[in-house]
Amino acid sequence: IAGITQAPTSQILAAGRRMTLRCTQDMRHNAMYWYRQDLGLGLRLIHYSNTAGTTGKGEVPDGYSVSRANTDDFPLTLASAVPSQTSVYFCASSGTEENTGELFFGEGSRLTVL
Amino acid sequence: GQNIDQPTEMTATEGAIVQINCTYQTSGFNGLFWYQQHAGEAPTFLSCNVLDGLEEKGRFSSFLSRSKGYSYLLLKELQMKDSASYLCAVLDSNYQLIWGAGTKLIIKP
């Protein structure tokens, strides 16, 4: 049982480069989320999607974009990476369109922007 | 603004009991959640409290007082594998999770 798969696990990136973090789930969950986790701060929501074809902005959306072409995939793109985007990124999903609070997380993607 | 407060770090002894507190101020309330996160791993769901009172699940219990904006996670019979960060989160009126920074629990033999 894979659950949620994120790729890459880790990446070092030069500032100004474009980067896409991939997220795929096999649980047929409707809602998916992208969070970033930084030391000393709680998880912060970047973007979310309640169902395929729809997306919404979270708490910290600037510099990031997402798409949800189908149920399984929810990629996160950094159009032009900056050092402040150095973080651990978690993709998550929940079984219902409305967030019940019980999320399933991927293993994370550690991104370093130099 | 919305705020979730929990201690940064706690230390406890194997076999003992530890209580991790969480206080919150949020725009609305649709539930309080506890997650466990081992170092370098993904958070995993532990418990949910929607109504006041104690929810027990094996060695772990979670308590909620909505009037006080307060919750705690109680871990009994501590094991070394319980060394992890414990994240408190509240589901607000927009059904978005607001997260605390987490409490790192260190278990000593």
PDB file of N, CA, C and O in Angstrom, chain B residues 18-24 29 31-34 46-57 60-76 88-90:
ATOM      1  N   VAL B  18       3.457  11.399  30.764  1.00  0.00           N
ATOM      2  CA  VAL B  18       3.731  12.792  30.402  1.00  0.00           C
ATOM      3  C   VAL B  18       2.470  13.422  29.821  1.00  0.00           C
ATOM      4  O   VAL B  18       1.681  12.757  29.144  1.00  0.00           O
ATOM      5  N   GLN B  19       2.282  14.693  30.128  1.00  0.00           N
ATOM      6  CA  GLN B  19       1.140  15.452  29.620  1.00  0.00           C
ATOM      7  C   GLN B  19       1.647  16.614  28.784  1.00  0.00           C
ATOM      8  O   GLN B  19       2.420  17.443  29.276  1.00  0.00           O
ATOM      9  N   ILE B  20       1.219  16.685  27.549  1.00  0.00           N
ATOM     10  CA  ILE B  20       1.611  17.767  26.643  1.00  0.00           C
ATOM     11  C   ILE B  20       0.403  18.691  26.462  1.00  0.00           C
ATOM     12  O   ILE B  20      -0.647  18.256  25.992  1.00  0.00           O
ATOM     13  N   ASN B  21       0.568  19.940  26.845  1.00  0.00           N
ATOM     14  CA  ASN B  21      -0.539  20.892  26.792  1.00  0.00           C
ATOM     15  C   ASN B  21      -0.567  21.674  25.493  1.00  0.00           C
ATOM     16  O   ASN B  21       0.467  21.888  24.853  1.00  0.00           O
ATOM     17  N   CYS B  22      -1.762  22.117  25.152  1.00  0.00           N
ATOM     18  CA  CYS B  22      -1.957  22.924  23.948  1.00  0.00           C
ATOM     19  C   CYS B  22      -3.072  23.923  24.218  1.00  0.00           C
ATOM     20  O   CYS B  22      -4.151  23.546  24.675  1.00  0.00           O
ATOM     21  N   THR B  23      -2.810  25.196  23.998  1.00  0.00           N
ATOM     22  CA  THR B  23      -3.849  26.214  24.102  1.00  0.00           C
ATOM     23  C   THR B  23      -4.039  26.848  22.742  1.00  0.00           C
ATOM     24  O   THR B  23      -3.086  26.939  21.952  1.00  0.00           O
ATOM     25  N   TYR B  24      -5.261  27.283  22.472  1.00  0.00           N
ATOM     26  CA  TYR B  24      -5.535  27.794  21.133  1.00  0.00           C
ATOM     27  C   TYR B  24      -6.475  28.986  21.157  1.00  0.00           C
ATOM     28  O   TYR B  24      -7.306  29.131  22.055  1.00  0.00           O
ATOM     29  N   PHE B  29     -14.221  26.803  15.623  1.00  0.00           N
ATOM     30  CA  PHE B  29     -13.661  25.532  16.099  1.00  0.00           C
ATOM     31  C   PHE B  29     -14.495  24.387  15.544  1.00  0.00           C
ATOM     32  O   PHE B  29     -15.710  24.325  15.738  1.00  0.00           O
ATOM     33  N   GLY B  31     -12.861  21.131  15.749  1.00  0.00           N
ATOM     34  CA  GLY B  31     -12.173  19.945  16.233  1.00  0.00           C
ATOM     35  C   GLY B  31     -10.726  20.240  16.553  1.00  0.00           C
ATOM     36  O   GLY B  31     -10.115  21.137  15.968  1.00  0.00           O
ATOM     37  N   LEU B  32     -10.171  19.498  17.504  1.00  0.00           N
ATOM     38  CA  LEU B  32      -8.755  19.623  17.853  1.00  0.00           C
ATOM     39  C   LEU B  32      -8.094  18.283  17.602  1.00  0.00           C
ATOM     40  O   LEU B  32      -8.632  17.225  17.972  1.00  0.00           O
ATOM     41  N   PHE B  33      -6.922  18.328  17.004  1.00  0.00           N
ATOM     42  CA  PHE B  33      -6.249  17.117  16.531  1.00  0.00           C
ATOM     43  C   PHE B  33      -4.836  17.043  17.076  1.00  0.00           C
ATOM     44  O   PHE B  33      -4.158  18.059  17.220  1.00  0.00           O
ATOM     45  N   TRP B  34      -4.402  15.825  17.352  1.00  0.00           N
ATOM     46  CA  TRP B  34      -3.022  15.567  17.721  1.00  0.00           C
ATOM     47  C   TRP B  34      -2.406  14.634  16.685  1.00  0.00           C
ATOM     48  O   TRP B  34      -3.006  13.624  16.299  1.00  0.00           O
ATOM     49  N   LEU B  46      -3.098  10.988  15.420  1.00  0.00           N
ATOM     50  CA  LEU B  46      -3.241  10.276  16.685  1.00  0.00           C
ATOM     51  C   LEU B  46      -4.674  10.315  17.193  1.00  0.00           C
ATOM     52  O   LEU B  46      -5.241   9.283  17.556  1.00  0.00           O
ATOM     53  N   SER B  47      -5.250  11.539  17.287  1.00  0.00           N
ATOM     54  CA  SER B  47      -6.549  11.643  17.941  1.00  0.00           C
ATOM     55  C   SER B  47      -7.270  12.914  17.512  1.00  0.00           C
ATOM     56  O   SER B  47      -6.660  13.844  16.984  1.00  0.00           O
ATOM     57  N   CYS B  48      -8.574  12.895  17.773  1.00  0.00           N
ATOM     58  CA  CYS B  48      -9.431  14.031  17.460  1.00  0.00           C
ATOM     59  C   CYS B  48     -10.403  14.239  18.616  1.00  0.00           C
ATOM     60  O   CYS B  48     -10.995  13.261  19.094  1.00  0.00           O
ATOM     61  N   ASN B  49     -10.556  15.486  19.042  1.00  0.00           N
ATOM     62  CA  ASN B  49     -11.572  15.851  20.035  1.00  0.00           C
ATOM     63  C   ASN B  49     -12.470  16.931  19.451  1.00  0.00           C
ATOM     64  O   ASN B  49     -11.979  17.976  19.030  1.00  0.00           O
ATOM     65  N   VAL B  50     -13.751  16.648  19.415  1.00  0.00           N
ATOM     66  CA  VAL B  50     -14.718  17.626  18.939  1.00  0.00           C
ATOM     67  C   VAL B  50     -15.531  18.181  20.113  1.00  0.00           C
ATOM     68  O   VAL B  50     -15.837  19.370  20.172  1.00  0.00           O
ATOM     69  N   LEU B  51     -15.871  17.291  21.046  1.00  0.00           N
ATOM     70  CA  LEU B  51     -16.632  17.686  22.238  1.00  0.00           C
ATOM     71  C   LEU B  51     -15.715  17.687  23.458  1.00  0.00           C
ATOM     72  O   LEU B  51     -14.664  17.027  23.462  1.00  0.00           O
ATOM     73  N   ASP B  52     -16.123  18.399  24.504  1.00  0.00           N
ATOM     74  CA  ASP B  52     -15.341  18.445  25.733  1.00  0.00           C
ATOM     75  C   ASP B  52     -15.216  17.056  26.341  1.00  0.00           C
ATOM     76  O   ASP B  52     -16.137  16.239  26.264  1.00  0.00           O
ATOM     77  N   GLY B  53     -14.066  16.820  26.964  1.00  0.00           N
ATOM     78  CA  GLY B  53     -13.884  15.573  27.675  1.00  0.00           C
ATOM     79  C   GLY B  53     -12.654  14.823  27.218  1.00  0.00           C
ATOM     80  O   GLY B  53     -11.818  15.354  26.477  1.00  0.00           O
ATOM     81  N   LEU B  54     -12.569  13.601  27.699  1.00  0.00           N
ATOM     82  CA  LEU B  54     -11.394  12.770  27.490  1.00  0.00           C
ATOM     83  C   LEU B  54     -11.683  11.680  26.474  1.00  0.00           C
ATOM     84  O   LEU B  54     -12.686  10.991  26.563  1.00  0.00           O
ATOM     85  N   GLU B  55     -10.778  11.549  25.511  1.00  0.00           N
ATOM     86  CA  GLU B  55     -10.832  10.453  24.543  1.00  0.00           C
ATOM     87  C   GLU B  55      -9.638   9.550  24.791  1.00  0.00           C
ATOM     88  O   GLU B  55      -8.501  10.015  24.772  1.00  0.00           O
ATOM     89  N   GLU B  56      -9.891   8.267  25.039  1.00  0.00           N
ATOM     90  CA  GLU B  56      -8.803   7.347  25.345  1.00  0.00           C
ATOM     91  C   GLU B  56      -8.590   6.381  24.195  1.00  0.00           C
ATOM     92  O   GLU B  56      -9.554   5.833  23.635  1.00  0.00           O
ATOM     93  N   LYS B  57      -7.305   6.180  23.883  1.00  0.00           N
ATOM     94  CA  LYS B  57      -6.959   5.255  22.804  1.00  0.00           C
ATOM     95  C   LYS B  57      -5.680   4.545  23.197  1.00  0.00           C
ATOM     96  O   LYS B  57      -4.568   4.997  22.913  1.00  0.00           O
ATOM     97  N   PHE B  60      -2.520   6.305  24.873  1.00  0.00           N
ATOM     98  CA  PHE B  60      -2.673   7.735  24.609  1.00  0.00           C
ATOM     99  C   PHE B  60      -4.097   8.182  24.921  1.00  0.00           C
ATOM    100  O   PHE B  60      -5.069   7.510  24.569  1.00  0.00           O
ATOM    101  N   SER B  61      -4.202   9.369  25.551  1.00  0.00           N
ATOM    102  CA  SER B  61      -5.508   9.983  25.800  1.00  0.00           C
ATOM    103  C   SER B  61      -5.407  11.452  25.426  1.00  0.00           C
ATOM    104  O   SER B  61      -4.349  12.060  25.560  1.00  0.00           O
ATOM    105  N   SER B  62      -6.518  12.018  24.984  1.00  0.00           N
ATOM    106  CA  SER B  62      -6.533  13.449  24.676  1.00  0.00           C
ATOM    107  C   SER B  62      -7.758  14.074  25.310  1.00  0.00           C
ATOM    108  O   SER B  62      -8.848  13.495  25.301  1.00  0.00           O
ATOM    109  N   PHE B  63      -7.559  15.257  25.871  1.00  0.00           N
ATOM    110  CA  PHE B  63      -8.610  15.969  26.596  1.00  0.00           C
ATOM    111  C   PHE B  63      -8.875  17.303  25.929  1.00  0.00           C
ATOM    112  O   PHE B  63      -7.951  17.931  25.397  1.00  0.00           O
ATOM    113  N   LEU B  64     -10.116  17.746  25.982  1.00  0.00           N
ATOM    114  CA  LEU B  64     -10.487  19.047  25.406  1.00  0.00           C
ATOM    115  C   LEU B  64     -11.411  19.813  26.339  1.00  0.00           C
ATOM    116  O   LEU B  64     -12.367  19.242  26.870  1.00  0.00           O
ATOM    117  N   SER B  65     -11.125  21.119  26.479  1.00  0.00           N
ATOM    118  CA  SER B  65     -12.041  22.059  27.103  1.00  0.00           C
ATOM    119  C   SER B  65     -12.208  23.222  26.137  1.00  0.00           C
ATOM    120  O   SER B  65     -11.305  24.056  25.987  1.00  0.00           O
ATOM    121  N   ARG B  66     -13.339  23.278  25.462  1.00  0.00           N
ATOM    122  CA  ARG B  66     -13.563  24.337  24.467  1.00  0.00           C
ATOM    123  C   ARG B  66     -13.703  25.700  25.130  1.00  0.00           C
ATOM    124  O   ARG B  66     -13.244  26.713  24.598  1.00  0.00           O
ATOM    125  N   SER B  67     -14.298  25.757  26.306  1.00  0.00           N
ATOM    126  CA  SER B  67     -14.487  27.045  26.985  1.00  0.00           C
ATOM    127  C   SER B  67     -13.153  27.663  27.393  1.00  0.00           C
ATOM    128  O   SER B  67     -13.018  28.893  27.431  1.00  0.00           O
ATOM    129  N   LYS B  68     -12.172  26.828  27.663  1.00  0.00           N
ATOM    130  CA  LYS B  68     -10.849  27.311  28.063  1.00  0.00           C
ATOM    131  C   LYS B  68      -9.874  27.366  26.890  1.00  0.00           C
ATOM    132  O   LYS B  68      -8.738  27.835  27.062  1.00  0.00           O
ATOM    133  N   GLY B  69     -10.264  26.884  25.724  1.00  0.00           N
ATOM    134  CA  GLY B  69      -9.340  26.843  24.595  1.00  0.00           C
ATOM    135  C   GLY B  69      -8.110  26.017  24.918  1.00  0.00           C
ATOM    136  O   GLY B  69      -6.978  26.431  24.637  1.00  0.00           O
ATOM    137  N   TYR B  70      -8.338  24.834  25.460  1.00  0.00           N
ATOM    138  CA  TYR B  70      -7.253  24.044  26.050  1.00  0.00           C
ATOM    139  C   TYR B  70      -7.434  22.573  25.736  1.00  0.00           C
ATOM    140  O   TYR B  70      -8.543  22.025  25.762  1.00  0.00           O
ATOM    141  N   SER B  71      -6.310  21.937  25.460  1.00  0.00           N
ATOM    142  CA  SER B  71      -6.285  20.492  25.252  1.00  0.00           C
ATOM    143  C   SER B  71      -4.986  19.947  25.822  1.00  0.00           C
ATOM    144  O   SER B  71      -4.008  20.679  25.989  1.00  0.00           O
ATOM    145  N   TYR B  72      -4.987  18.675  26.150  1.00  0.00           N
ATOM    146  CA  TYR B  72      -3.725  18.008  26.459  1.00  0.00           C
ATOM    147  C   TYR B  72      -3.720  16.609  25.882  1.00  0.00           C
ATOM    148  O   TYR B  72      -4.760  15.982  25.682  1.00  0.00           O
ATOM    149  N   LEU B  73      -2.519  16.138  25.605  1.00  0.00           N
ATOM    150  CA  LEU B  73      -2.268  14.765  25.182  1.00  0.00           C
ATOM    151  C   LEU B  73      -1.532  14.075  26.322  1.00  0.00           C
ATOM    152  O   LEU B  73      -0.503  14.572  26.783  1.00  0.00           O
ATOM    153  N   LEU B  74      -2.074  12.967  26.771  1.00  0.00           N
ATOM    154  CA  LEU B  74      -1.491  12.225  27.891  1.00  0.00           C
ATOM    155  C   LEU B  74      -0.929  10.913  27.364  1.00  0.00           C
ATOM    156  O   LEU B  74      -1.640  10.136  26.727  1.00  0.00           O
ATOM    157  N   LEU B  75       0.335  10.691  27.605  1.00  0.00           N
ATOM    158  CA  LEU B  75       0.985   9.463  27.172  1.00  0.00           C
ATOM    159  C   LEU B  75       1.385   8.673  28.420  1.00  0.00           C
ATOM    160  O   LEU B  75       2.132   9.168  29.263  1.00  0.00           O
ATOM    161  N   LYS B  76       0.898   7.436  28.511  1.00  0.00           N
ATOM    162  CA  LYS B  76       1.184   6.598  29.671  1.00  0.00           C
ATOM    163  C   LYS B  76       2.202   5.519  29.295  1.00  0.00           C
ATOM    164  O   LYS B  76       2.382   5.196  28.119  1.00  0.00           O
ATOM    165  N   CYS B  88      -0.134  19.779  17.714  1.00  0.00           N
ATOM    166  CA  CYS B  88      -1.521  20.118  18.041  1.00  0.00           C
ATOM    167  C   CYS B  88      -2.070  20.958  16.890  1.00  0.00           C
ATOM    168  O   CYS B  88      -1.371  21.849  16.379  1.00  0.00           O
ATOM    169  N   ALA B  89      -3.286  20.694  16.469  1.00  0.00           N
ATOM    170  CA  ALA B  89      -3.882  21.450  15.359  1.00  0.00           C
ATOM    171  C   ALA B  89      -5.373  21.628  15.604  1.00  0.00           C
ATOM    172  O   ALA B  89      -6.020  20.744  16.158  1.00  0.00           O
ATOM    173  N   VAL B  90      -5.900  22.765  15.171  1.00  0.00           N
ATOM    174  CA  VAL B  90      -7.326  23.056  15.301  1.00  0.00           C
ATOM    175  C   VAL B  90      -7.932  23.258  13.924  1.00  0.00           C
ATOM    176  O   VAL B  90      -7.346  23.937  13.073  1.00  0.00           O
TER     177      VAL B  90
END
